[in-house]
Short mmCIF file of C-alpha atoms in Angstrom, two decimals:
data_model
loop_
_atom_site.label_atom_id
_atom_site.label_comp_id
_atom_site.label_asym_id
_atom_site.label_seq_id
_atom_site.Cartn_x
_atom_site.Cartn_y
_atom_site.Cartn_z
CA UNK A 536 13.44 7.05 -4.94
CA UNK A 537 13.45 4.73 -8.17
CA UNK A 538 15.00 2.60 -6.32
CA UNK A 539 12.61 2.16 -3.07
CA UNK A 540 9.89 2.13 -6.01
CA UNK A 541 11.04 -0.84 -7.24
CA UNK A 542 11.60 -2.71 -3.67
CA UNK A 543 7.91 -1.26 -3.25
CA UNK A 544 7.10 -3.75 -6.15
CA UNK A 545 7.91 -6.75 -3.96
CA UNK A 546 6.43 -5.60 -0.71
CA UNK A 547 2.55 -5.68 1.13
CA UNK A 548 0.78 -2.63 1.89
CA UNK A 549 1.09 -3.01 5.05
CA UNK A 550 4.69 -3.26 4.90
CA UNK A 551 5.33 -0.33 2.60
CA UNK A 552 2.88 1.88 5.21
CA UNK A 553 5.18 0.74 8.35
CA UNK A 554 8.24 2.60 6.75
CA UNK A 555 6.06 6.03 6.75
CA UNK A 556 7.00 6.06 9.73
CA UNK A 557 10.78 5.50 9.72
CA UNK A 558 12.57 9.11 9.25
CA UNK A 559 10.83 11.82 6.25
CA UNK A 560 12.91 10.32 3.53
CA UNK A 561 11.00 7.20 3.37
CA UNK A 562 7.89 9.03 4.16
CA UNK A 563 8.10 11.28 0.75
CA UNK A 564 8.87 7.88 -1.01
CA UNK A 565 5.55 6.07 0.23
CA UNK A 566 3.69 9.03 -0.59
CA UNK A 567 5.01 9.45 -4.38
CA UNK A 568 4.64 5.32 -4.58
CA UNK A 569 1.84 4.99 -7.16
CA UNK A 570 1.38 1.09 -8.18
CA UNK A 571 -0.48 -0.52 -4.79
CA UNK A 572 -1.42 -3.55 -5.40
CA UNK A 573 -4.41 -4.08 -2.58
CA UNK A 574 -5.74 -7.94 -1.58
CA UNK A 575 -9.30 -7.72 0.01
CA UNK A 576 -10.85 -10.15 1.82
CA UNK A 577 -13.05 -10.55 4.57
CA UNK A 578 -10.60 -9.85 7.59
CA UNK A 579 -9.41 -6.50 5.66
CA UNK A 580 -12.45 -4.05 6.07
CA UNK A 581 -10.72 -1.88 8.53
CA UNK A 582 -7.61 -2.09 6.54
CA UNK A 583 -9.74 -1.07 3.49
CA UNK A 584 -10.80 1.82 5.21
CA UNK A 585 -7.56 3.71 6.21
CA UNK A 586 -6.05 2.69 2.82
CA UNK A 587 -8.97 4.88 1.27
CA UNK A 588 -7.93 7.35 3.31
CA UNK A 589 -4.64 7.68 2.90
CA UNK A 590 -4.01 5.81 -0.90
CA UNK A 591 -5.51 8.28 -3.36
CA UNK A 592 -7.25 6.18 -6.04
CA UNK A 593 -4.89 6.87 -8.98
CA UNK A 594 -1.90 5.32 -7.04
CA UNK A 595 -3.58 2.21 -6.63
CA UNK A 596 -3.09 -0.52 -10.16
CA UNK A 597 -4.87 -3.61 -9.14
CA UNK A 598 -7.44 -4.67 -6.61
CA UNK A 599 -7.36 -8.64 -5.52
CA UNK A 600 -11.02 -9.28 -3.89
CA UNK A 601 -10.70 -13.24 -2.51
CA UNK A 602 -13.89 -14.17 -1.62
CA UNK A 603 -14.30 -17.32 0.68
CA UNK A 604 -17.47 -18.47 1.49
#
C-alpha cells in the first residue's frame, strides 16, 4: 500500500478515483490514501461536490483555488 501511496503523490484526483474501481485491492488503497491535493476552479463545482462526499476532510493536505476572472 506504501507503495501505491507514493504513486498517489504524482497522480490527479481524478485519476486516483478511476482505480476505485479496478478490483478491491486498489479500492482499500484509495480509501486509506490521506494527502489529496484538490485544484478548484470554476469548471470543478460538480467535481467539488462528490469529492466532499466521498474525501473525508482530514485526508485532504492542500486546496489550490485558481481563480480566473
Amino acid at each position: 500500500v506504501e507503495l501505491i501511496h507514493h504513486i498517489f503523490d504524482y497522480s490527479n484526483v481524478e485519476t486516483i478515483f478511476s482505480l476505485r474501481q479496478v478490483c478491491t485491492r486498489l479500492y482499500a488503497a484509495v480509501k486509506s490514501y490521506n494527502r489529496f491535493h484538490l485544484k478548484i476552479d470554476r469548471y470543478s463545482e460538480c467535481r467539488v461536490k462528490f469529492y466532499a462526499r466521498f474525501i473525508p476532510s482530514e485526508h485532504i493536505t492542500s486546496i489550490y483555488v485558481e481563480c480566473i476572472p
